[in-house]
CSV table of C-alpha atoms in Angstrom, one decimal:
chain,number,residue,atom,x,y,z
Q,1089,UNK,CA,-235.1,13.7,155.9
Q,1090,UNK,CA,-236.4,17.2,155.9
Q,1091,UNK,CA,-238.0,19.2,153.1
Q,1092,UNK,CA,-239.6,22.4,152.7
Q,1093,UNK,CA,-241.6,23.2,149.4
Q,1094,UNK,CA,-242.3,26.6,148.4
Q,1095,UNK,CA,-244.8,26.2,145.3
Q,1096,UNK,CA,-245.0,29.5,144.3
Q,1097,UNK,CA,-242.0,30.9,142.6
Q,1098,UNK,CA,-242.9,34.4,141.1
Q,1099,UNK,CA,-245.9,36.0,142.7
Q,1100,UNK,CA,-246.2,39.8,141.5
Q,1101,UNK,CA,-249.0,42.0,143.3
Q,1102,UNK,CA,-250.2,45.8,143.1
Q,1103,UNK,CA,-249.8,47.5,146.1
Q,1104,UNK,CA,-252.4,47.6,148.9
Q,1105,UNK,CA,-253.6,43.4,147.8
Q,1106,UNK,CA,-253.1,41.2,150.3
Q,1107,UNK,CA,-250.8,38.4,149.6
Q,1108,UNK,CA,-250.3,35.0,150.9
Q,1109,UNK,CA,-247.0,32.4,150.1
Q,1110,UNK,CA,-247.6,28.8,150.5
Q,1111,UNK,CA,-245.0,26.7,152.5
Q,1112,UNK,CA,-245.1,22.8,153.0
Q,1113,UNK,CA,-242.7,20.8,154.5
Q,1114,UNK,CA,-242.1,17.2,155.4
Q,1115,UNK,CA,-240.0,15.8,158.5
Q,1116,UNK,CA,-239.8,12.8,160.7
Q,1117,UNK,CA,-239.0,15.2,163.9
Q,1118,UNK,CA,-242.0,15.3,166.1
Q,1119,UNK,CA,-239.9,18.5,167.3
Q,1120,UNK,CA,-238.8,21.0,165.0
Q,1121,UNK,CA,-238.2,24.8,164.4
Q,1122,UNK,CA,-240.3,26.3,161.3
Q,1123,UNK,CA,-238.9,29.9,160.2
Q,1124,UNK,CA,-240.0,32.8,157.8
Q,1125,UNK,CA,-236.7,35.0,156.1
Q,1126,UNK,CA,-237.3,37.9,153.8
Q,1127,UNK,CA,-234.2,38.2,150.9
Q,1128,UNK,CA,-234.2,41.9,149.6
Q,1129,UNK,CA,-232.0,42.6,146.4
Q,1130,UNK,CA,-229.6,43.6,148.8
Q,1131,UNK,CA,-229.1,39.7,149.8
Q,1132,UNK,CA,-229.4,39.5,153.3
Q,1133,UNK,CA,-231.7,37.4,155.2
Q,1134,UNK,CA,-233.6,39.2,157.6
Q,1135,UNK,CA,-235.3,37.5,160.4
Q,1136,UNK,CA,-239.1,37.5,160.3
Q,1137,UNK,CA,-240.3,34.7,162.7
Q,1138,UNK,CA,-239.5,31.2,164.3
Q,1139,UNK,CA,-242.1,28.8,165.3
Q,1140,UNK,CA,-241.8,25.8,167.1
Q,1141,UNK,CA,-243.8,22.4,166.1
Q,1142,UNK,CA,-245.7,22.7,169.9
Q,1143,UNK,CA,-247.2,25.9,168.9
Q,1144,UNK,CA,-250.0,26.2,166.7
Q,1145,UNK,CA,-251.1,29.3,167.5
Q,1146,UNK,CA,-251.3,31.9,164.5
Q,1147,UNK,CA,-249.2,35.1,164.6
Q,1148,UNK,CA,-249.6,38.6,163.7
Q,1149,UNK,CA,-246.8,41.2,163.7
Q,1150,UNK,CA,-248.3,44.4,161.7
Q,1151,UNK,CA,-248.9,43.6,158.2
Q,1152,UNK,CA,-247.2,40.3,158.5
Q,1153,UNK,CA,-249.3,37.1,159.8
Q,1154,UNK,CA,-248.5,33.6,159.9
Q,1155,UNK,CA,-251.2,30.6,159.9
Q,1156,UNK,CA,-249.1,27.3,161.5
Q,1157,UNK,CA,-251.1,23.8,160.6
Q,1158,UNK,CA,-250.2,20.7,161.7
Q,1159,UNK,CA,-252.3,18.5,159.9
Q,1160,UNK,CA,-251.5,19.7,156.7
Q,1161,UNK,CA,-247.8,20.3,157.5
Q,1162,UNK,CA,-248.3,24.4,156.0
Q,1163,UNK,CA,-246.7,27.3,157.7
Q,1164,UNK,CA,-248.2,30.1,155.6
Q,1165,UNK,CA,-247.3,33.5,155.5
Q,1166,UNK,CA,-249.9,36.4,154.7
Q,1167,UNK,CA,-248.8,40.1,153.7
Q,1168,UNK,CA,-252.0,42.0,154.1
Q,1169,UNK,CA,-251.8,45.5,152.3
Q,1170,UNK,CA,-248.3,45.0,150.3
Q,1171,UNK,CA,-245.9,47.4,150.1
Q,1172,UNK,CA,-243.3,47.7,147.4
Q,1173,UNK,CA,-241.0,48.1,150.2
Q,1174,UNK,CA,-242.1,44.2,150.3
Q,1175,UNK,CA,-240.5,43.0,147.4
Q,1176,UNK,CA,-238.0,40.6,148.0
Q,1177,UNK,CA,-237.7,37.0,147.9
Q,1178,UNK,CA,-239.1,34.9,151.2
Q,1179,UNK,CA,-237.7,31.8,152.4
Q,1180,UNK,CA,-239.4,29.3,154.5
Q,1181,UNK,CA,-237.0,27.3,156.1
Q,1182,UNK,CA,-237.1,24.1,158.8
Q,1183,UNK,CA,-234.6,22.9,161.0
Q,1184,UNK,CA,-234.7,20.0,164.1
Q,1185,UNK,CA,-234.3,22.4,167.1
Q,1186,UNK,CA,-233.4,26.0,166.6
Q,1187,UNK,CA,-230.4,26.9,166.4
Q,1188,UNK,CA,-229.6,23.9,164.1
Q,1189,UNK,CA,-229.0,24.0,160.2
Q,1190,UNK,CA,-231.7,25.0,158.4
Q,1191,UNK,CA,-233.0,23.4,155.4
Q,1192,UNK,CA,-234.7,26.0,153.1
Q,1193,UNK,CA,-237.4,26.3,150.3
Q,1194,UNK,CA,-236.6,27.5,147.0
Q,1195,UNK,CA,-237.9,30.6,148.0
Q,1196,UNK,CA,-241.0,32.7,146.8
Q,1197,UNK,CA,-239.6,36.1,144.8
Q,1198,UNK,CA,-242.7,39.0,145.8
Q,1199,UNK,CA,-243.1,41.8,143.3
Q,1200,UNK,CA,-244.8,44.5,144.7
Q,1201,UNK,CA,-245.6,46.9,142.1
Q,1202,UNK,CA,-247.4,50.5,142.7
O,418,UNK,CA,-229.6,42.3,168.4
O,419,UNK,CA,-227.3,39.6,167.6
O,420,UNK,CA,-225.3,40.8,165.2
O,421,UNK,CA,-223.1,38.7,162.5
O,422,UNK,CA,-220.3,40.3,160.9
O,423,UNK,CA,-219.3,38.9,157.4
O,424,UNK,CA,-216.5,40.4,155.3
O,425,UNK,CA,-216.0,41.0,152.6
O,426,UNK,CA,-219.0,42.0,151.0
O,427,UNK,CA,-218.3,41.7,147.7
O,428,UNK,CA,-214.8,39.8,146.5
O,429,UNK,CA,-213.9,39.7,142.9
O,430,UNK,CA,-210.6,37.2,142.1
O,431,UNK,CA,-208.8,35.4,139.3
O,432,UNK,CA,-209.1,32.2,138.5
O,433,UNK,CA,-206.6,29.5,140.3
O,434,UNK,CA,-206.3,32.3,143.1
O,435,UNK,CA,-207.6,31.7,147.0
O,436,UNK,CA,-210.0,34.0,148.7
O,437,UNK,CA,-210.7,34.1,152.7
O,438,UNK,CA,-214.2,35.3,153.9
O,439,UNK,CA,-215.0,36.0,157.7
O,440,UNK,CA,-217.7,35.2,159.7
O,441,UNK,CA,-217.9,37.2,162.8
O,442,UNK,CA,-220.6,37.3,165.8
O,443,UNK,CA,-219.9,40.6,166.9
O,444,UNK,CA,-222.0,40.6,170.3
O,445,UNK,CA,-222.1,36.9,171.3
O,446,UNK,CA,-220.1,33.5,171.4
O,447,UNK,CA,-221.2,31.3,168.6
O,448,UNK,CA,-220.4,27.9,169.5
O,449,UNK,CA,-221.2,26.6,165.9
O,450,UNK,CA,-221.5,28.4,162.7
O,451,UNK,CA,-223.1,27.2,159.5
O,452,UNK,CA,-221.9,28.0,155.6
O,453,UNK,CA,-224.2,28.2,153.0
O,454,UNK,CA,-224.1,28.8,149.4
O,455,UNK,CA,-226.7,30.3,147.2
O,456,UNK,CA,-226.3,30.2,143.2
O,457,UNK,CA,-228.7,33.1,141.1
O,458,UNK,CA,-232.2,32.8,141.7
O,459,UNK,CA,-231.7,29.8,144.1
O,460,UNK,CA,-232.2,28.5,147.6
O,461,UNK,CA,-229.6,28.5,150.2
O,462,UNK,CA,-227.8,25.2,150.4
O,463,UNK,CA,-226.0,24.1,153.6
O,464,UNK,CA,-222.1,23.6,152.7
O,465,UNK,CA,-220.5,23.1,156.2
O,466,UNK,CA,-221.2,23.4,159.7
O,467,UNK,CA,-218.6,24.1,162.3
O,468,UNK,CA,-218.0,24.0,165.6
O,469,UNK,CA,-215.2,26.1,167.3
O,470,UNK,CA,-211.8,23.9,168.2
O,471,UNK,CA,-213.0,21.2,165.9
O,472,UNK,CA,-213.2,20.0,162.6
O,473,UNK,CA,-216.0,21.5,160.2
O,474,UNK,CA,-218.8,18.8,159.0
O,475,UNK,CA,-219.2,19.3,155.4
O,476,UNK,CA,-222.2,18.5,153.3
O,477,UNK,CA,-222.3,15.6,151.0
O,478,UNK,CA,-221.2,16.8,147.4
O,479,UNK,CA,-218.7,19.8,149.1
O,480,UNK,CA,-215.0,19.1,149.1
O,481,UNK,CA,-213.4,19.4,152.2
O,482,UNK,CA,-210.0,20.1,150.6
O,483,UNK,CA,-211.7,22.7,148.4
O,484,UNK,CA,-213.7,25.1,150.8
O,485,UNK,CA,-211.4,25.0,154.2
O,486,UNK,CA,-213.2,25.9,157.2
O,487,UNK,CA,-211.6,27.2,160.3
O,488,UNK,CA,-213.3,28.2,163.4
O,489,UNK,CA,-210.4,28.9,165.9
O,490,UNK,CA,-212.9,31.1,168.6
O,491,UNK,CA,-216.0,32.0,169.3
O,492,UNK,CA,-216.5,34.6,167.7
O,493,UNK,CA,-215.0,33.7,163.9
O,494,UNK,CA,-214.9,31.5,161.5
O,495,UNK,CA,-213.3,31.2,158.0
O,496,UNK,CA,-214.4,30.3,154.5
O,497,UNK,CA,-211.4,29.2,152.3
O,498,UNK,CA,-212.1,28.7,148.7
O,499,UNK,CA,-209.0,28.0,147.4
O,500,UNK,CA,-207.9,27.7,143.9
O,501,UNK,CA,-211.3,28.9,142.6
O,502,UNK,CA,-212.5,28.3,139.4
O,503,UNK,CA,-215.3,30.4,137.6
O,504,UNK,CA,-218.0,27.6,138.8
O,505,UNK,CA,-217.5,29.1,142.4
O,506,UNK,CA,-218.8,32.3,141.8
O,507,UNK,CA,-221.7,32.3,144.3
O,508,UNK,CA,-223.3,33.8,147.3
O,509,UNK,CA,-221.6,32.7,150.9
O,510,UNK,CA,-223.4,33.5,153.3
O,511,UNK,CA,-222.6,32.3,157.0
O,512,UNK,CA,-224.9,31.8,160.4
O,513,UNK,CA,-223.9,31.9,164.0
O,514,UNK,CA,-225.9,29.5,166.7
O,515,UNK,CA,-225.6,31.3,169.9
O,516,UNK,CA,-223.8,29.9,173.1
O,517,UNK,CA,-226.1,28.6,175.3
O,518,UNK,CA,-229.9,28.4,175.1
O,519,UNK,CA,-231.5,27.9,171.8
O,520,UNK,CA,-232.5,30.6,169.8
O,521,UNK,CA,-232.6,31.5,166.2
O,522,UNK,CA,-229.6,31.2,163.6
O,523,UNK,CA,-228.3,34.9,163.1
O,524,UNK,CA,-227.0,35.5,159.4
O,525,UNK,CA,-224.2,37.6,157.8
O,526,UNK,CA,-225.0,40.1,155.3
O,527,UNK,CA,-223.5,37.6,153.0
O,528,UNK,CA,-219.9,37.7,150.7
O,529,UNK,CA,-220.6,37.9,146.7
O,530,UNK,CA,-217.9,35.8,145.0
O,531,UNK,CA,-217.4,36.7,141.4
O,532,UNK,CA,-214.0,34.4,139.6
O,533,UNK,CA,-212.9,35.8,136.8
């Protein structure tokens, strides 16, 4: 079985801090797909990166960064410099190959506040 | 990009009544789509997954005869709710797996069901 565990539920910044939401998931797939979705009010899920379980290598796109490790089965996602154009709720999400279902957190709602 | 079309956006119905929501992958074949259902402030739960000229896999705790799925073509599938009930208002929202090569799920904008 797959899980994906999103601690944080609330997490309210002022803009500029750098912000980081925790994600943890389990699975007995020694290949699977890890992905980051940002909710806005709006409710559409907007695609912000899929990794697979082969790469460990961190990511940075802009503001956005992503820290992948294995050994303690975290894909964590860091917002450096929010926005309040970052406000929205973030899902980490796990599947078995891409392109499969994807089993989500609860999500992390991200207050940006100027 | 891929693009995924769902419609409607919003759907507002009476109780006992049937809606229909589309799921359309505008710029590329989607041999398998994916329903999920999100309730207020929740996560996005997996209802169905369907493959095109078969029968839709439904989730443990969904009823089949409930929320029919049809996915005649590549390029749509439908999300019955029939005789809804006040309990179904929700957000549907619908994901398209690309023909061919893996790559990742492309989402619809999502369909807000409210039953009155």
């Amino acid at each position: 079985a797959q899980k994906v565990t999103q601690a944080q539920t609330e997490i309210s910044v002022v803009e500029k801090e750098d912000v980081t939401l925790d994600c943890v998931y389990e699975t007995r797939d020694t290949t699977y797909y890890l992905f980051w979705y940002k909710q806005p009010p709006s409710g559409e899920l907007v695609f912000l990166i899929r990794r697979n379980s082969f790469d460990e290598q961190n990511e940075i796109s802009g503001r956005y960064s992503w820290n992948f490790q294995k050994s303690t089965s975290s894909f964590n996602f860091t917002i450096t410099a929010s926005q309040v154009v970052d406000s929205a709720v973030y899902f980490c999400a796990l599947s078995r190959r891409s392109g499969y279902a994807l089993n989500f957190g609860k999500g992390t709602s991200l207050l940006v506040t100027p | 990009g891929a693009v995924v079309s769902q419609h409607p956006s919003r759907v507002i119905c009476k109780s006992g009544t049937s809606v229909k929501i589309e799921c359309r992958s505008l710029d590329f074949q989607a041999t398998t789509m994916f329903w999920y259902r999100q309730f207020p402030k929740q996560s996005l739960m997996l209802m169905a997954t369907s493959n095109e000229g078969s029968k839709a896999t439904y989730e443990q705790g969904v009823e089949k005869d409930k929320f029919l799925i049809n996915h005649a073509s590549l390029t749509l599938s439908t999300l019955t709710v029939t005789s809804a009930h006040p309990e179904d208002s929700s957000f549907y929202i619908c994901s398209a797996k690309r023909q061919g090569a893996e790559s990742p799920l492309h989402f619809g904008n999502g369909t807000r069901l409210t039953v009155t």
